[in-house]
Short mmCIF file of C-alpha atoms in Angstrom, two decimals:
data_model
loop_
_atom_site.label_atom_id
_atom_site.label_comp_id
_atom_site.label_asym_id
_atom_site.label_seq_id
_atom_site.Cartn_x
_atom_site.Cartn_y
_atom_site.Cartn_z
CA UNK A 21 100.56 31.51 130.66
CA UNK A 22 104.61 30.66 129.17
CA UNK A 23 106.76 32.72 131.20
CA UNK A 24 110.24 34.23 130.89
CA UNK A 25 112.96 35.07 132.63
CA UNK A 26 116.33 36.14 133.01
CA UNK A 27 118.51 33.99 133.42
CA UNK A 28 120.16 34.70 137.21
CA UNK A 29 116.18 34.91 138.24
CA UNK A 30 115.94 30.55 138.70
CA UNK A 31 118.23 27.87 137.40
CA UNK A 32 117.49 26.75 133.98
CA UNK A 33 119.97 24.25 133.10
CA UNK A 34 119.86 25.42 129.11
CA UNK A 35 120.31 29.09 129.74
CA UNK A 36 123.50 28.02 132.30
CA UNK A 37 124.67 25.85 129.15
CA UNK A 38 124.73 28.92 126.92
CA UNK A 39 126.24 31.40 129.13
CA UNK A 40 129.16 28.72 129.72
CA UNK A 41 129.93 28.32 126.54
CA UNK A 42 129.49 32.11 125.50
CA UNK A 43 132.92 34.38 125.55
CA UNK A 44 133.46 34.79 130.08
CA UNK A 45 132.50 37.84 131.43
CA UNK A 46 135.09 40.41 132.81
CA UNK A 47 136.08 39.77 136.50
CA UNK A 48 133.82 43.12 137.56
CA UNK A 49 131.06 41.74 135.75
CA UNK A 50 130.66 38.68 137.30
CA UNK A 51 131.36 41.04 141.15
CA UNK A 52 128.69 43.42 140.12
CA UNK A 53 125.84 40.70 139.22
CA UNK A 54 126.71 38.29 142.39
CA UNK A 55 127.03 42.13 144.81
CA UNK A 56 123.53 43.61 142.65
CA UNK A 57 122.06 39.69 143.28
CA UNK A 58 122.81 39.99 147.50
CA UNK A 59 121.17 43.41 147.91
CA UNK A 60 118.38 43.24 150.12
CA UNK A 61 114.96 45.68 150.14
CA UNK A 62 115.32 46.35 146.31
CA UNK A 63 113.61 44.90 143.46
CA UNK A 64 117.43 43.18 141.77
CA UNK A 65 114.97 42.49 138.23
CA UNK A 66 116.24 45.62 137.31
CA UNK A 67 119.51 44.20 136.74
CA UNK A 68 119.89 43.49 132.81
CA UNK A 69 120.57 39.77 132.43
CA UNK A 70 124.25 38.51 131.86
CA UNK A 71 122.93 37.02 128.22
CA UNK A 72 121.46 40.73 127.36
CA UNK A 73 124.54 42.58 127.87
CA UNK A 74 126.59 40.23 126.75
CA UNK A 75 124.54 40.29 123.33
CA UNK A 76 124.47 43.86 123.09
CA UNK A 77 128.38 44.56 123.80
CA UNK A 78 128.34 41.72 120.71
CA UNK A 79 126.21 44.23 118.73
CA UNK A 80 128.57 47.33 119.68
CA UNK A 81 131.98 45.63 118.69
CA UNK A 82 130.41 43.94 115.94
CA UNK A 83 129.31 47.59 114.28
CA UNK A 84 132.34 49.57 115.51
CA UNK A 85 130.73 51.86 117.65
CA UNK A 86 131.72 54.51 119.16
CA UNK A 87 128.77 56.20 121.13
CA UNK A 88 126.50 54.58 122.63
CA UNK A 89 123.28 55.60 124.94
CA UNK A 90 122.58 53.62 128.10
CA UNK A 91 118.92 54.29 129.70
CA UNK A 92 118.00 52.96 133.43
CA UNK A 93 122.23 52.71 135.15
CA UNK A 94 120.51 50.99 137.74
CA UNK A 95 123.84 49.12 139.71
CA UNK A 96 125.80 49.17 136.42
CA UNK A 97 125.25 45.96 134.49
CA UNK A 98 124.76 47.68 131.03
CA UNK A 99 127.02 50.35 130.91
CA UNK A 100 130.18 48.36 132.14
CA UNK A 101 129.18 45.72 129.20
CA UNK A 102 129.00 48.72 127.11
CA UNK A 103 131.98 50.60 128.05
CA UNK A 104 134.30 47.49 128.00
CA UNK A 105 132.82 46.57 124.26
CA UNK A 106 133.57 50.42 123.12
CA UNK A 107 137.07 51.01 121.62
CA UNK A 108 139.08 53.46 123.72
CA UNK A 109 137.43 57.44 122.57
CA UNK A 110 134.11 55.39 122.81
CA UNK A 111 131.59 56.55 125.54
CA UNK A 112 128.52 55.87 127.02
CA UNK A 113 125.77 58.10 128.13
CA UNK A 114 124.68 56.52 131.22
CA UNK A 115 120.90 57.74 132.50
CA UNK A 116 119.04 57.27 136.02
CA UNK A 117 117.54 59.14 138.68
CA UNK A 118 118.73 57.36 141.52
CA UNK A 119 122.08 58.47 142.58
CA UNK A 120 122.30 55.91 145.89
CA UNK A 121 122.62 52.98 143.06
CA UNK A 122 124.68 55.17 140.48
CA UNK A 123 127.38 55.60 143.03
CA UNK A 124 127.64 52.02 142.91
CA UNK A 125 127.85 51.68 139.29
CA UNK A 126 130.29 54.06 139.43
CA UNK A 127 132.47 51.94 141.36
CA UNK A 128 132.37 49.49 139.28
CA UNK A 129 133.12 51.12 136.10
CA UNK A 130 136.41 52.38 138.32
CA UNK A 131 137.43 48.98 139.00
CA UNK A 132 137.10 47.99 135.81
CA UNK A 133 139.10 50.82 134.27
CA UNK A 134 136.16 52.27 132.15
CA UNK A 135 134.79 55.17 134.19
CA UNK A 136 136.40 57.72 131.67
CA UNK A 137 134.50 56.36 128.70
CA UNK A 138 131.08 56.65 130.65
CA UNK A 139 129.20 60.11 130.91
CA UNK A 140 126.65 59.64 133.76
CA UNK A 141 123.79 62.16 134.04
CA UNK A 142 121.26 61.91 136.64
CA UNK A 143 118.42 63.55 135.68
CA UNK A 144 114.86 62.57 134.00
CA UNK A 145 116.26 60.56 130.57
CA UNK A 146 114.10 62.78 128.55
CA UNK A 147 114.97 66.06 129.48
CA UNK A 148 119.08 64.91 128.63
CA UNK A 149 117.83 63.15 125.20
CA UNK A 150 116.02 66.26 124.32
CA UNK A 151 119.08 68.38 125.20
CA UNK A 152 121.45 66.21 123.19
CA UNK A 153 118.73 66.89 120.29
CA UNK A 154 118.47 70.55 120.91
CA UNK A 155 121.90 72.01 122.24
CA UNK A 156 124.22 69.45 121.66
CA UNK A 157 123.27 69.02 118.04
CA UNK A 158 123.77 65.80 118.47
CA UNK A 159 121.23 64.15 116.52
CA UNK A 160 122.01 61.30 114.08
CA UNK A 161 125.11 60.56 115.93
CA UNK A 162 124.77 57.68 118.10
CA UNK A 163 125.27 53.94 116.89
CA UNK A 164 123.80 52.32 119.69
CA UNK A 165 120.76 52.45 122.51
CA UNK A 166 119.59 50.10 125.38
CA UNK A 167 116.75 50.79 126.87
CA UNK A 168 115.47 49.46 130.28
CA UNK A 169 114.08 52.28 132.72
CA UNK A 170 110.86 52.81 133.71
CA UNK A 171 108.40 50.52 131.56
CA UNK A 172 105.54 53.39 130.52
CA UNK A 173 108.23 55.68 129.27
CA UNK A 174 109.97 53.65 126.63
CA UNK A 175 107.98 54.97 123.99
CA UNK A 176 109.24 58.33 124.91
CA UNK A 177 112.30 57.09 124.94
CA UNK A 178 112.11 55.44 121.71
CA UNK A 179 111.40 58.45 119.76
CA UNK A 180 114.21 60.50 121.56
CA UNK A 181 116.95 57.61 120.88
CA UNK A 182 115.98 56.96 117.14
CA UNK A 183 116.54 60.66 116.24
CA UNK A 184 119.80 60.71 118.13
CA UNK A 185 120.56 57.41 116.24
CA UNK A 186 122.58 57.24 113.04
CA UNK A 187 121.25 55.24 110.17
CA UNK A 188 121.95 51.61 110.44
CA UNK A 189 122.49 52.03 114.29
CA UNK A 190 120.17 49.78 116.75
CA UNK A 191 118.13 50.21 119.62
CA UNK A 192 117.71 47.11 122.13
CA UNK A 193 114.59 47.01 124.60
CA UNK A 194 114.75 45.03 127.10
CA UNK A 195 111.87 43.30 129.19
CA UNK A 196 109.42 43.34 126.25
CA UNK A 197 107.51 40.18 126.83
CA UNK A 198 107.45 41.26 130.48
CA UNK A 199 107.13 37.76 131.90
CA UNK A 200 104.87 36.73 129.71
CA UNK A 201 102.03 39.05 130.18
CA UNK A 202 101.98 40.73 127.15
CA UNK A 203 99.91 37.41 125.30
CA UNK A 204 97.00 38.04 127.54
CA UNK A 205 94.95 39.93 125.19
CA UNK A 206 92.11 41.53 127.10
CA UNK A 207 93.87 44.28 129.92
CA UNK A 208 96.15 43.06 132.74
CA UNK A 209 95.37 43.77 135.93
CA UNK A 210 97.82 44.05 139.36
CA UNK A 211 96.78 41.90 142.23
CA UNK A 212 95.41 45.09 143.89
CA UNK A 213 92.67 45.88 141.45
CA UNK A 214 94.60 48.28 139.35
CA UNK A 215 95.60 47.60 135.60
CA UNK A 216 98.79 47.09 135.06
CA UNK A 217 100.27 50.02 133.14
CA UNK A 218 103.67 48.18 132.26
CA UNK A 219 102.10 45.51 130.75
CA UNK A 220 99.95 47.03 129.00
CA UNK A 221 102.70 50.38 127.62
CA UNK A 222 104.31 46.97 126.21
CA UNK A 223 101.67 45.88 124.43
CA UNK A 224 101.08 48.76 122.93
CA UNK A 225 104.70 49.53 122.11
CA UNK A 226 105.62 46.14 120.94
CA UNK A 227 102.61 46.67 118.43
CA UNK A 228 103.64 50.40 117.36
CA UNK A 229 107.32 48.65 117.08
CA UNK A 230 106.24 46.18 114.76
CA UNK A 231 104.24 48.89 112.11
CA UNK A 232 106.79 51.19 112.27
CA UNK A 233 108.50 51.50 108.96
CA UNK A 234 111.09 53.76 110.45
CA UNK A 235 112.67 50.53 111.43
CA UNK A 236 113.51 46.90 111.39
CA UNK A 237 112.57 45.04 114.36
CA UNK A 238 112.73 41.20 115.47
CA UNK A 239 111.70 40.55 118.77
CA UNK A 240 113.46 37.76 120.66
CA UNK A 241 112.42 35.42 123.85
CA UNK A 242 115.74 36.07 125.86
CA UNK A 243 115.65 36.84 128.98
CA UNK A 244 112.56 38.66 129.76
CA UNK A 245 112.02 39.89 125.89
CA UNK A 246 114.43 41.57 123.94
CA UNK A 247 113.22 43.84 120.81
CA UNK A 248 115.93 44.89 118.57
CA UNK A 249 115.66 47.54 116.08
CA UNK A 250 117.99 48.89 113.37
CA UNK A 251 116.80 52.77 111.79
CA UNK A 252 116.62 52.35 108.31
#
């Protein structure tokens, strides 16, 4: 089975080629992946690769944006990348659960002199997409969305972000070839027995992704899949 991953994951001499000759990372960047890359205990995957939010701050300063939704904070990656791409009334709405690793984004985004542009909420990302949709009014008034939180709820997510997105605006999803396991065609199954439910919510997003005439998708082999959308 081809596999894929992120680039900080193993050394891949073509990947190192193309971050080296991409635009440099800010100074905090580079801190936050090589601090997020020493922790020990945690599952550092959850990281979004340097050549994913490197492409999607591309995608933010290339449309002008101005708000922009951030789902799974994690240590910080995506929302720094975000914030430091956004003019200077931009802002990100930064969403996790976990406020042990939040409190280490946040002192990132300090150091990097972005914390005022990024509005983090710790609570389920649902319930504060829903409430953007139904008190805010909010609806229709994002331009961008990155998506990489828990795997099974991405389709949730999907349908909350598109109707908070504008026309034209995008939608990235990371981790959609999830290292490779989404070709297997009959169901995945964990080591212990059980089936594996991420692998197989991608599947079945990937396909609803591609049928969906809401949108335009390509799906990409960078990092560990990236699906990009644009709301029609």
């Amino acid at each position: 089975m081809e596999q894929v991953k992120k680039s900080y994951y193993e050394a891949n001499p073509v990947k190192q080629y193309c971050l080296d000759h991409s635009t440099p990372q800010h100074p905090v960047q580079r801190k936050l992946i090589q601090e997020t890359l020493e922790m020990k205990g945690i599952d550092v995957n959850m990281m979004g690769a340097p050549e994913i939010v490197s492409l999607n701050a591309l995608f933010i300063k290339n449309m002008g944006a101005k708000k922009v939704i951030d789902v799974g904070v994690f240590t910080g990656a995506s929302s720094l990348a975000a914030a430091l791409a956004l003019p200077k009334d931009g802002k990100v709405l930064a969403l996790d659960v976990n406020d042990d690793f939040s409190r280490r984004a946040e002192k990132y985004w300090e150091e990097a002199g972005v914390r005022d542009k990024i509005e983090l909420v710790l609570a389920p990302a649902t319930e504060t997409l829903q409430k953007k949709l139904d008190t805010a009014g909010e609806a229709g008034s994002y331009d961008f969305a990155f998506i990489d939180a828990d795997k099974p709820s991405y389709d949730s997510y999907y349908e909350l972000c598109l109707k908070l997105l504008r026309p034209g605006g995008m939608i990235a999803f990371d981790n959609t070839l999830y290292k490779g396991r989404v070709l297997k065609e009959d169901v995945v199954y964990l080591e212990n027995g059980e089936v594996d439910i991420n692998t197989e919510s991608f599947k079945v997003l990937n396909k609803k992704i591609r049928e969906d005439t809401r949108v335009t998708a390509v799906m990409m082999n960078i990092g560990d899949g990236l699906t990009l959308v644009v709301k029609n």
